[in-house]
Amino acid sequence: PKRIFSGIQPTGNLHLGNYLGAVQKWIELQDNGENVIWSIVDMHSITLPHDPKELSNNILKMTATLLACGIDPKKSILFQQSTVDTHAQLCWVLGCLTAFTRLARLPQFKEKSEILKSIPLSLYIYPVLQAADILLYKATDVPVGQDQVQHIQLAQELAIKFNKKFGNTFPVPHSLINEDASQRIKSLRDPSKKMSKSDQTSKSRLDILDKPEILIEKIKKAVTDFTSKVTYEPEKRPGVSNLITIHSMLTGKSPDQICSEVDGLDTGKYKLVLADVIVEKLTPIREEFSRLIKEPAYLQEVLRNGTESATEIASDSWCEVRNKIGFENDI
Ligand code: ATP
Ligand code: MG
């Protein structure tokens, strides 16, 4: 049977890259009646320097945001990673199967460690924790953005390695990539980088909770080039093409269709058209968020129920792992 798992870090706000690359797909899978588990992966959030008070607030904020986007706790399991102890335990076991040099090749490590003076061990090994997150639920499919494909490959290798060594235990998980998001959503300030929660400049991303005037301002300032015509050429014109990708994914229209619809507008005028589309899409989500964030007791209850359901599945897998690797003594 199919089981779907994915996670999101409670660092900062959900942005349009997260929404289009991952969350939009999560909701579709949930509403199709799939067996789905979503995790707010707080243990991953402490791999970069963080403020405890902020993290703790962000966990509730991310919960409210995901619910506002359409995650339904009656259909999905939504839980906070650190409340299920076995993630860290399975991570240790998988770490024992991972070659040190294998992790150095992963691009996210390179990108994120660049800005640090001293690189924490956790930043190096977090893809192993990610593999544990996935395998613990025996997930078959992992809907993620294109930037995560290499991490899912590591999870596949570890599943195969574990099965070979200790007997068949884990299904080999596949990444589910939103076809249109094979172009990952780019930073508005520098279209050679992806849009990221952890980017220092908030103008680089469109946050799901940004007020309309902020959204409009950021889109107006988005870096394009000196050609005024609106054309979709991701290689040659990454800036304007990124805007068209966003537009296309929000509306389901193809890039070509969009270009012909706005034929005659220059990029400046086109930005205003796109801003309208984005504001219309995000306004109901922002309003629902404002309602939910005033109900912390409800949010906490959702997370508690999630922990309970997740623990049930995770404990079974962990028990099986313990048995297989020889942690149980049957004298
Ligand atoms: P951080 O900068 O802290 O890593 P992030 O923006 O990369 O934050 P994550 O929590 O790491 O967000 O990722 C959540 C999900 O969003 C993942 O499935 C990831 O692949 C997807 N995602 C993140 N950024 C983009 C993007 N620019 N375009 C498409 N998908 C994205
Ligand atoms: Mg990330």
XYZ file of C-alpha atoms and ligand atoms in Angstrom:
363
model
C 0.000 0.000 0.000
C 0.990 3.559 -0.665
C 2.086 5.770 2.220
C 3.097 9.354 1.670
C 5.392 11.345 3.937
C 6.909 14.810 3.737
C 8.251 17.495 6.047
C 8.719 21.204 6.326
C 11.018 23.190 8.600
C 9.449 25.662 11.021
C 12.062 28.279 10.130
C 10.398 31.547 9.211
C 7.265 31.755 7.127
C 5.956 29.519 4.403
C 6.805 31.094 1.046
C 5.388 30.647 -2.405
C 8.233 28.262 -3.346
C 7.262 25.913 -0.510
C 3.606 26.269 -1.415
C 3.985 25.590 -5.139
C 6.826 23.076 -4.805
C 5.329 21.026 -1.975
C 2.242 22.070 -0.025
C -0.072 22.458 -3.026
C 0.723 18.839 -3.940
C 0.248 17.687 -0.330
C -3.291 19.018 -0.333
C -4.078 17.362 -3.635
C -2.827 13.986 -2.314
C -4.733 14.420 0.935
C -7.936 15.268 -0.881
C -7.510 12.242 -3.164
C -7.802 10.094 -0.053
C -4.173 8.972 0.061
C -2.559 7.791 3.296
C -0.572 10.928 4.155
C 1.731 12.088 6.956
C 3.173 15.627 7.208
C 5.822 16.594 9.711
C 6.921 19.953 11.037
C 10.579 19.070 11.230
C 11.828 21.155 14.144
C 14.948 19.012 14.619
C 16.100 20.096 11.166
C 15.513 23.738 12.096
C 18.240 23.756 14.722
C 20.966 22.826 12.247
C 21.434 26.576 11.693
C 21.761 29.058 14.592
C 18.298 29.728 16.036
C 16.405 31.578 18.752
C 14.426 29.248 21.077
C 11.468 31.610 21.591
C 11.199 32.210 17.871
C 11.352 28.493 17.056
C 8.670 27.692 19.565
C 6.370 30.383 18.095
C 7.190 29.288 14.568
C 6.037 25.738 15.235
C 2.539 26.961 16.048
C 2.671 29.483 13.215
C 3.618 26.787 10.702
C 0.802 24.594 12.018
C -1.729 27.397 11.531
C -0.305 28.182 8.082
C -0.557 24.601 6.865
C -4.119 24.303 8.149
C -4.987 27.619 6.484
C -3.565 26.313 3.186
C -5.916 23.333 3.376
C -4.216 20.582 5.377
C -7.087 18.847 7.161
C -6.213 16.978 10.378
C -9.141 14.633 9.776
C -7.554 13.423 6.545
C -3.826 13.922 7.227
C -1.538 13.144 10.124
C 0.195 16.437 10.983
C 2.802 16.255 13.746
C 5.910 17.834 15.216
C 9.015 15.726 14.532
C 10.770 16.071 17.918
C 7.745 14.697 19.781
C 8.391 11.265 18.271
C 11.654 10.036 19.851
C 12.387 7.332 17.315
C 13.409 9.779 14.541
C 16.682 10.444 16.363
C 17.122 6.771 17.204
C 16.683 5.547 13.640
C 18.930 8.385 12.456
C 21.730 6.943 14.569
C 21.265 3.479 13.092
C 21.202 4.821 9.527
C 24.237 6.993 10.286
C 26.090 3.768 10.977
C 25.320 2.693 7.403
C 26.323 5.996 5.764
C 29.761 6.648 4.335
C 31.210 9.955 5.499
C 32.231 11.002 1.995
C 28.737 10.338 0.593
C 27.335 13.348 2.477
C 29.950 15.821 1.294
C 28.618 15.614 -2.263
C 25.155 16.937 -1.376
C 24.586 20.447 -2.763
C 22.421 21.770 0.095
C 25.305 21.243 2.496
C 27.583 23.319 0.324
C 25.009 26.124 -0.051
C 24.118 26.350 3.628
C 27.588 25.938 5.101
C 29.013 28.728 2.931
C 27.713 31.448 5.254
C 28.943 29.856 8.503
C 32.254 30.333 10.276
C 31.997 27.059 12.111
C 29.937 24.269 10.536
C 27.901 22.139 12.967
C 27.988 18.368 12.591
C 24.185 18.351 12.344
C 24.244 20.383 9.125
C 26.441 17.706 7.606
C 24.343 14.732 8.699
C 20.805 16.106 8.454
C 20.091 14.219 5.214
C 20.481 11.037 7.298
C 17.867 12.326 9.730
C 15.691 13.085 6.734
C 16.097 9.476 5.576
C 15.084 8.342 9.064
C 12.001 10.600 8.940
C 10.898 8.907 5.744
C 11.818 5.289 6.475
C 10.346 5.329 9.985
C 6.887 5.544 8.400
C 7.798 3.080 5.647
C 6.816 5.796 3.200
C 6.586 4.800 -0.452
C 6.304 8.333 -1.871
C 7.774 11.652 -0.792
C 6.343 14.811 -2.388
C 9.140 17.407 -2.318
C 10.531 20.277 -4.311
C 13.209 19.693 -6.894
C 15.924 20.835 -4.442
C 15.351 17.720 -2.321
C 15.773 15.028 -4.970
C 19.341 14.205 -3.981
C 18.318 13.764 -0.363
C 15.609 11.315 -1.333
C 18.227 9.392 -3.318
C 20.197 8.991 -0.103
C 17.081 7.661 1.645
C 16.668 5.145 -1.195
C 20.257 3.969 -0.867
C 19.899 3.585 2.897
C 16.660 1.596 2.577
C 18.347 -0.766 0.112
C 21.442 -1.069 2.273
C 19.477 -1.786 5.437
C 17.254 -4.353 3.697
C 20.268 -6.141 2.251
C 22.106 -6.286 5.528
C 19.297 -7.028 7.958
C 16.430 -8.385 5.880
C 13.611 -6.726 4.014
C 12.226 -3.912 6.168
C 11.775 -0.646 4.292
C 10.080 0.074 0.962
C 12.355 2.113 -1.313
C 10.808 5.601 -1.250
C 10.258 7.608 -4.429
C 10.198 11.366 -4.722
C 7.041 12.862 -6.159
C 7.992 16.056 -7.935
C 5.438 18.520 -9.097
C 6.066 18.366 -12.875
C 5.793 22.114 -13.390
C 8.108 22.731 -10.454
C 10.987 20.979 -12.154
C 11.919 24.642 -12.451
C 12.302 25.344 -8.763
C 10.879 28.701 -7.726
C 13.715 31.229 -7.743
C 14.670 34.095 -5.467
C 13.146 37.398 -6.604
C 16.430 39.171 -5.930
C 18.747 36.630 -7.553
C 17.142 34.186 -9.986
C 20.224 31.965 -9.901
C 19.272 30.934 -6.342
C 16.123 29.208 -5.118
C 13.520 31.024 -3.043
C 14.354 30.074 0.582
C 13.001 30.624 4.056
C 16.517 31.047 5.353
C 17.545 33.719 2.804
C 18.648 36.860 4.691
C 16.706 39.287 2.496
C 12.958 39.011 2.916
C 12.479 40.778 -0.450
C 13.802 37.622 -2.110
C 10.626 35.686 -1.346
C 6.854 36.022 -1.395
C 5.550 34.854 1.954
C 2.137 33.234 2.037
C 1.161 35.596 4.858
C 2.439 38.851 3.280
C -0.153 41.635 3.092
C -1.231 42.644 -0.450
C 0.764 45.894 -0.455
C 3.924 43.986 0.529
C 3.345 41.349 -2.155
C 2.834 44.031 -4.800
C 5.959 45.894 -3.689
C 8.116 42.748 -3.803
C 6.836 41.711 -7.226
C 7.403 45.212 -8.632
C 11.001 45.051 -7.405
C 11.638 41.510 -8.657
C 14.838 41.391 -10.696
C 14.212 40.977 -14.440
C 16.368 42.102 -17.358
C 16.530 44.927 -19.879
C 14.145 43.356 -22.403
C 10.641 44.690 -21.909
C 8.712 41.976 -23.793
C 7.311 39.109 -21.709
C 8.769 35.801 -22.913
C 9.333 32.453 -21.271
C 13.014 31.504 -21.635
C 14.196 30.004 -18.328
C 17.843 29.715 -19.412
C 18.234 33.102 -21.080
C 15.753 35.132 -19.006
C 15.525 33.462 -15.575
C 13.974 36.479 -13.829
C 10.860 37.024 -15.907
C 10.542 33.275 -16.557
C 10.397 32.676 -12.807
C 7.430 35.041 -12.597
C 5.710 33.181 -15.422
C 6.371 29.826 -13.703
C 4.698 31.135 -10.539
C 1.785 32.455 -12.593
C 1.463 29.168 -14.439
C 1.488 27.029 -11.315
C -1.092 29.193 -9.583
C -3.523 29.197 -12.487
C -2.860 25.914 -14.287
C -2.279 27.876 -17.522
C 0.803 27.000 -19.570
C 3.661 29.527 -19.859
C 2.916 29.918 -23.591
C -0.721 30.658 -22.904
C 0.252 33.292 -20.348
C 2.730 34.940 -22.718
C 0.151 35.220 -25.467
C -2.486 36.564 -23.046
C -0.211 39.375 -21.908
C 1.247 40.043 -25.354
C 1.703 43.814 -25.674
C 2.384 44.415 -21.976
C 5.912 45.213 -20.878
C 7.422 43.374 -17.901
C 6.503 46.258 -15.565
C 2.797 46.075 -16.476
C 2.930 42.276 -16.485
C 4.148 42.311 -12.882
C 0.926 44.080 -11.878
C -1.180 41.416 -13.598
C 0.709 38.690 -11.768
C 0.453 40.590 -8.470
C -3.343 40.529 -8.813
C -3.356 36.760 -9.330
C -1.122 36.200 -6.302
C -3.060 38.534 -4.004
C -6.326 36.865 -4.950
C -4.913 33.404 -4.224
C -3.277 34.305 -0.904
C -5.872 36.577 0.680
C -8.218 33.790 1.878
C -5.245 31.826 3.248
C -3.993 34.863 5.182
C -7.448 35.498 6.611
C -7.873 31.896 7.722
C -4.410 32.031 9.301
C -5.360 35.139 11.332
C -8.378 33.289 12.670
C -6.452 30.103 13.559
C -3.459 31.766 15.204
C -5.803 33.165 17.844
C -6.672 29.586 18.841
C -3.412 28.152 20.224
C -5.267 25.526 22.268
C -6.822 24.135 19.091
C -3.464 24.128 17.275
C -1.835 22.325 20.188
C -4.599 19.747 20.164
C -4.087 19.119 16.448
C -0.375 18.556 17.075
C -1.016 16.295 20.082
C -3.336 14.084 18.053
C -0.754 14.023 15.279
C 1.956 12.900 17.696
C -0.235 10.085 18.912
C -1.000 8.738 15.422
C 2.587 9.146 14.227
C 4.016 7.446 17.328
C 1.861 4.407 16.748
C 3.368 3.795 13.306
C 6.897 4.821 14.261
C 7.038 2.554 17.330
C 6.214 -0.501 15.247
C 9.004 0.242 12.764
C 11.501 0.986 15.497
C 10.652 -2.266 17.276
C 11.268 -4.152 14.054
C 14.600 -2.350 13.536
C 15.756 -3.100 17.090
C 14.994 -6.761 16.593
C 16.716 -6.965 13.256
C 19.929 -5.234 14.248
C 20.388 -7.233 17.414
C 19.378 -4.768 20.113
C 16.964 -7.334 21.581
C 18.384 -10.255 23.505
C 16.348 -13.413 23.374
C 18.002 -15.601 25.975
P 15.339 26.564 4.275
O 15.944 27.713 3.527
O 15.243 26.800 5.770
O 15.907 25.229 3.896
P 13.219 26.096 2.479
O 12.554 27.283 1.897
O 14.183 25.349 1.648
O 13.834 26.566 3.842
P 12.191 23.611 3.552
O 11.420 23.535 4.830
O 13.629 23.206 3.579
O 12.070 25.113 3.003
O 11.446 22.769 2.439
C 10.060 22.481 2.458
C 9.615 21.990 1.098
O 9.553 23.075 0.164
C 10.532 20.951 0.480
O 9.740 19.945 -0.135
C 11.291 21.717 -0.559
O 11.705 20.883 -1.619
C 10.256 22.727 -1.024
N 10.888 23.945 -1.543
C 11.698 24.786 -0.853
N 12.087 25.808 -1.615
C 11.521 25.635 -2.842
C 11.555 26.371 -4.069
N 12.237 27.513 -4.173
N 10.845 25.893 -5.129
C 10.135 24.738 -5.013
N 10.068 24.001 -3.891
C 10.750 24.427 -2.798
Mg 15.364 23.720 2.468
